[in-house]
Amino acid sequence: MDWADLAKQVIALGAPMLGTALGGPLGGAAGKILSDALGASVPTPEVVQASLPAAAPERIAEAEARWCEAVRAEAEAQRTAIAETQTTIRAELAASDPVQRWWRPVYAFELTAECAALWAVLVHEFWTGDVATINALIGATALLVAYWGFRFGVLGVYVSGRTREKVCAATGQDSPGMIDRLVKAVVKKK
């Protein structure tokens, strides 16, 4: 048995929020709260399910109240964390620190120049027929792919982050990141 089966019984007993939590990803925490409220010796779905029919409605209501308080506390912690992040972002956007303002564009220009220099060397070696240098570059392909894969990955994160900073500055709200959009898409499909 798993917590989802127990959730159906809890919902039937009139605790919809706790029952929904038992069936979702936070089921373990909700199950622990419910087993504590019912006085179950072992917090497993089987033990809690066996003690549910004889449980007083007040005990189930107490478990749901504790669950609601835990959800409120988590929401408040998240709200505070988001507010602090937004405050930090706004302070950084308002700062006139040249290092903070220019390191990412300099990184992008330097990476572009580095790639152009390698292509210039490669074209020159093909033009002059320097087989030894061409073979050395071919031998270093795996290293160069890993090196530039990392460098361009950092540049991609920068571009995405800078876009979010600009949206935040324009709207005063943080735009959802890739993970936020992915989570919303997965939750929407269920």
mmCIF file of C-alpha atoms in Angstrom:
data_model
loop_
_atom_site.group_PDB
_atom_site.id
_atom_site.type_symbol
_atom_site.label_atom_id
_atom_site.label_comp_id
_atom_site.label_asym_id
_atom_site.label_seq_id
_atom_site.Cartn_x
_atom_site.Cartn_y
_atom_site.Cartn_z
ATOM 1 C CA MET A 1 0.000 0.000 0.000
ATOM 2 C CA ASP A 2 1.101 3.554 -0.464
ATOM 3 C CA TRP A 3 0.000 6.925 0.882
ATOM 4 C CA ALA A 4 -2.256 7.550 -2.166
ATOM 5 C CA ASP A 5 -4.542 4.673 -1.131
ATOM 6 C CA LEU A 6 -4.725 6.082 2.362
ATOM 7 C CA ALA A 7 -5.513 9.527 0.933
ATOM 8 C CA LYS A 8 -8.825 8.260 -0.456
ATOM 9 C CA GLN A 9 -9.886 7.058 2.967
ATOM 10 C CA VAL A 10 -8.811 10.306 4.665
ATOM 11 C CA ILE A 11 -10.759 12.364 2.125
ATOM 12 C CA ALA A 12 -13.795 10.136 2.721
ATOM 13 C CA LEU A 13 -13.494 10.891 6.446
ATOM 14 C CA GLY A 14 -13.731 14.615 5.729
ATOM 15 C CA ALA A 15 -10.132 15.857 5.645
ATOM 16 C CA PRO A 16 -9.743 16.888 1.992
ATOM 17 C CA MET A 17 -6.551 18.958 2.321
ATOM 18 C CA LEU A 18 -4.684 16.244 4.220
ATOM 19 C CA GLY A 19 -6.018 13.549 1.894
ATOM 20 C CA THR A 20 -4.825 15.465 -1.147
ATOM 21 C CA ALA A 21 -1.417 15.919 0.458
ATOM 22 C CA LEU A 22 -1.187 12.193 1.198
ATOM 23 C CA GLY A 23 -1.742 11.445 -2.473
ATOM 24 C CA GLY A 24 0.787 14.046 -3.650
ATOM 25 C CA PRO A 25 4.527 14.467 -3.375
ATOM 26 C CA LEU A 26 4.376 15.610 0.237
ATOM 27 C CA GLY A 27 2.522 12.476 1.295
ATOM 28 C CA GLY A 28 5.259 11.258 3.616
ATOM 29 C CA ALA A 29 5.177 14.442 5.706
ATOM 30 C CA ALA A 30 1.390 14.489 5.765
ATOM 31 C CA GLY A 31 1.350 10.815 6.705
ATOM 32 C CA LYS A 32 3.747 11.472 9.596
ATOM 33 C CA ILE A 33 1.521 14.286 10.866
ATOM 34 C CA LEU A 34 -1.545 12.058 10.591
ATOM 35 C CA SER A 35 0.162 9.107 12.307
ATOM 36 C CA ASP A 36 1.304 11.393 15.160
ATOM 37 C CA ALA A 37 -2.214 12.751 15.584
ATOM 38 C CA LEU A 38 -3.693 9.257 15.622
ATOM 39 C CA GLY A 39 -1.001 7.937 17.951
ATOM 40 C CA ALA A 40 0.124 5.255 15.476
ATOM 41 C CA SER A 41 3.239 3.522 16.741
ATOM 42 C CA VAL A 42 4.718 2.983 13.252
ATOM 43 C CA PRO A 43 4.065 5.746 10.683
ATOM 44 C CA THR A 44 3.264 3.473 7.740
ATOM 45 C CA PRO A 45 0.171 3.705 5.551
ATOM 46 C CA GLU A 46 -1.013 0.286 6.725
ATOM 47 C CA VAL A 47 -0.842 1.129 10.445
ATOM 48 C CA VAL A 48 -2.453 4.541 9.947
ATOM 49 C CA GLN A 49 -5.181 3.033 7.749
ATOM 50 C CA ALA A 50 -5.962 0.407 10.363
ATOM 51 C CA SER A 51 -6.372 3.077 13.058
ATOM 52 C CA LEU A 52 -8.362 5.532 10.894
ATOM 53 C CA PRO A 53 -11.861 4.016 11.223
ATOM 54 C CA ALA A 54 -11.672 4.147 15.020
ATOM 55 C CA ALA A 55 -10.116 7.614 15.083
ATOM 56 C CA ALA A 56 -12.026 10.460 16.589
ATOM 57 C CA PRO A 57 -12.947 13.173 14.066
ATOM 58 C CA GLU A 58 -11.210 15.715 16.310
ATOM 59 C CA ARG A 59 -7.900 13.844 15.856
ATOM 60 C CA ILE A 60 -8.239 13.923 12.087
ATOM 61 C CA ALA A 61 -9.169 17.614 12.244
ATOM 62 C CA GLU A 62 -6.113 18.202 14.464
ATOM 63 C CA ALA A 63 -3.884 16.497 11.892
ATOM 64 C CA GLU A 64 -5.354 18.624 9.123
ATOM 65 C CA ALA A 65 -4.874 21.785 11.179
ATOM 66 C CA ARG A 66 -1.219 20.843 11.773
ATOM 67 C CA TRP A 67 -0.817 20.157 8.066
ATOM 68 C CA CYS A 68 -2.358 23.535 7.193
ATOM 69 C CA GLU A 69 0.047 25.222 9.600
ATOM 70 C CA ALA A 70 3.014 23.411 8.025
ATOM 71 C CA VAL A 71 1.882 24.481 4.543
ATOM 72 C CA ARG A 72 1.407 28.089 5.747
ATOM 73 C CA ALA A 73 4.877 28.105 7.320
ATOM 74 C CA GLU A 74 6.443 26.774 4.112
ATOM 75 C CA ALA A 75 4.548 29.330 2.008
ATOM 76 C CA GLU A 76 5.680 32.132 4.314
ATOM 77 C CA ALA A 77 9.296 30.956 4.120
ATOM 78 C CA GLN A 78 9.091 30.878 0.333
ATOM 79 C CA ARG A 79 7.464 34.312 0.218
ATOM 80 C CA THR A 80 10.249 35.724 2.388
ATOM 81 C CA ALA A 81 12.945 34.074 0.266
ATOM 82 C CA ILE A 82 11.413 35.421 -2.950
ATOM 83 C CA ALA A 83 11.075 38.915 -1.469
ATOM 84 C CA GLU A 84 14.732 38.865 -0.373
ATOM 85 C CA THR A 85 15.833 37.660 -3.804
ATOM 86 C CA GLN A 86 13.850 40.427 -5.483
ATOM 87 C CA THR A 87 15.367 43.015 -3.131
ATOM 88 C CA THR A 88 18.854 41.753 -3.987
ATOM 89 C CA ILE A 89 18.131 41.805 -7.715
ATOM 90 C CA ARG A 90 16.817 45.361 -7.523
ATOM 91 C CA ALA A 91 19.861 46.476 -5.506
ATOM 92 C CA GLU A 92 22.215 44.912 -8.047
ATOM 93 C CA LEU A 93 20.333 46.503 -10.917
ATOM 94 C CA ALA A 94 20.567 49.909 -9.259
ATOM 95 C CA ALA A 95 24.277 49.502 -8.434
ATOM 96 C CA SER A 96 26.774 51.313 -10.594
ATOM 97 C CA ASP A 97 29.548 48.811 -9.901
ATOM 98 C CA PRO A 98 31.536 48.422 -13.143
ATOM 99 C CA VAL A 99 32.547 44.840 -12.374
ATOM 100 C CA GLN A 100 28.930 43.810 -11.849
ATOM 101 C CA ARG A 101 27.808 45.680 -14.976
ATOM 102 C CA TRP A 102 30.588 44.704 -17.378
ATOM 103 C CA TRP A 103 31.955 41.253 -16.525
ATOM 104 C CA ARG A 104 29.314 39.362 -18.499
ATOM 105 C CA PRO A 105 29.503 41.439 -21.693
ATOM 106 C CA VAL A 106 33.324 41.259 -21.544
ATOM 107 C CA TYR A 107 33.053 37.482 -21.140
ATOM 108 C CA ALA A 108 30.821 37.252 -24.227
ATOM 109 C CA PHE A 109 33.120 39.459 -26.342
ATOM 110 C CA GLU A 110 36.220 37.551 -25.210
ATOM 111 C CA LEU A 111 34.598 34.202 -26.060
ATOM 112 C CA THR A 112 33.588 35.499 -29.477
ATOM 113 C CA ALA A 113 37.136 36.736 -30.146
ATOM 114 C CA GLU A 114 38.561 33.402 -28.955
ATOM 115 C CA CYS A 115 36.376 31.457 -31.388
ATOM 116 C CA ALA A 116 37.233 33.831 -34.225
ATOM 117 C CA ALA A 117 40.959 33.447 -33.479
ATOM 118 C CA LEU A 118 40.726 29.638 -33.618
ATOM 119 C CA TRP A 119 38.853 29.778 -36.911
ATOM 120 C CA ALA A 120 41.457 32.194 -38.284
ATOM 121 C CA VAL A 121 44.244 29.770 -37.282
ATOM 122 C CA LEU A 122 42.354 26.833 -38.776
ATOM 123 C CA VAL A 123 41.660 28.619 -42.077
ATOM 124 C CA HIS A 124 45.296 29.793 -42.251
ATOM 125 C CA GLU A 125 46.602 26.264 -41.680
ATOM 126 C CA PHE A 126 44.314 24.841 -44.355
ATOM 127 C CA TRP A 127 45.423 27.621 -46.709
ATOM 128 C CA THR A 128 49.133 27.003 -46.102
ATOM 129 C CA GLY A 129 48.775 23.211 -45.866
ATOM 130 C CA ASP A 130 50.350 22.877 -42.394
ATOM 131 C CA VAL A 131 49.242 19.289 -41.717
ATOM 132 C CA ALA A 132 50.970 19.050 -38.321
ATOM 133 C CA THR A 133 48.944 21.932 -36.849
ATOM 134 C CA ILE A 134 45.724 20.619 -38.399
ATOM 135 C CA ASN A 135 46.381 17.167 -36.902
ATOM 136 C CA ALA A 136 47.085 18.750 -33.509
ATOM 137 C CA LEU A 137 43.775 20.613 -33.665
ATOM 138 C CA ILE A 138 41.939 17.443 -34.695
ATOM 139 C CA GLY A 139 43.580 15.607 -31.800
ATOM 140 C CA ALA A 140 42.399 18.314 -29.415
ATOM 141 C CA THR A 141 38.792 18.206 -30.651
ATOM 142 C CA ALA A 142 37.422 16.456 -27.551
ATOM 143 C CA LEU A 143 39.166 18.942 -25.274
ATOM 144 C CA LEU A 144 37.974 21.919 -27.321
ATOM 145 C CA VAL A 145 34.391 20.628 -27.429
ATOM 146 C CA ALA A 146 34.333 20.186 -23.645
ATOM 147 C CA TYR A 147 36.019 23.546 -23.045
ATOM 148 C CA TRP A 148 33.770 25.516 -25.367
ATOM 149 C CA GLY A 149 30.692 23.546 -24.337
ATOM 150 C CA PHE A 150 31.260 24.743 -20.800
ATOM 151 C CA ARG A 151 32.089 28.293 -21.885
ATOM 152 C CA PHE A 152 29.028 28.600 -24.135
ATOM 153 C CA GLY A 153 26.885 27.026 -21.403
ATOM 154 C CA VAL A 154 27.972 29.798 -19.037
ATOM 155 C CA LEU A 155 27.216 32.344 -21.745
ATOM 156 C CA GLY A 156 23.738 30.823 -22.220
ATOM 157 C CA VAL A 157 23.018 31.088 -18.506
ATOM 158 C CA TYR A 158 24.198 34.693 -18.616
ATOM 159 C CA VAL A 159 21.930 35.555 -21.547
ATOM 160 C CA SER A 160 18.939 33.940 -19.843
ATOM 161 C CA GLY A 161 19.728 35.630 -16.515
ATOM 162 C CA ARG A 162 20.209 39.030 -18.107
ATOM 163 C CA THR A 163 16.853 38.715 -19.842
ATOM 164 C CA ARG A 164 15.217 37.911 -16.502
ATOM 165 C CA GLU A 165 16.966 40.918 -14.919
ATOM 166 C CA LYS A 166 15.645 43.228 -17.640
ATOM 167 C CA VAL A 167 12.108 41.855 -17.280
ATOM 168 C CA CYS A 168 12.355 42.281 -13.515
ATOM 169 C CA ALA A 169 13.551 45.863 -13.895
ATOM 170 C CA ALA A 170 10.743 46.667 -16.312
ATOM 171 C CA THR A 171 7.892 44.988 -14.455
ATOM 172 C CA GLY A 172 9.090 44.881 -10.865
ATOM 173 C CA GLN A 173 8.386 41.134 -10.801
ATOM 174 C CA ASP A 174 10.647 38.172 -11.466
ATOM 175 C CA SER A 175 9.799 36.275 -14.628
ATOM 176 C CA PRO A 176 9.515 32.502 -14.256
ATOM 177 C CA GLY A 177 12.683 30.565 -15.015
ATOM 178 C CA MET A 178 12.986 27.387 -17.053
ATOM 179 C CA ILE A 179 12.436 25.147 -14.013
ATOM 180 C CA ASP A 180 9.333 27.125 -12.995
ATOM 181 C CA ARG A 181 7.871 26.748 -16.488
ATOM 182 C CA LEU A 182 8.745 23.036 -16.554
ATOM 183 C CA VAL A 183 7.076 22.407 -13.181
ATOM 184 C CA LYS A 184 3.944 24.289 -14.283
ATOM 185 C CA ALA A 185 3.800 22.286 -17.530
ATOM 186 C CA VAL A 186 4.121 18.968 -15.689
ATOM 187 C CA VAL A 187 1.556 19.925 -13.035
ATOM 188 C CA LYS A 188 -0.858 21.165 -15.706
ATOM 189 C CA LYS A 189 -0.735 17.816 -17.539
ATOM 190 C CA LYS A 190 -1.734 15.768 -14.466
#
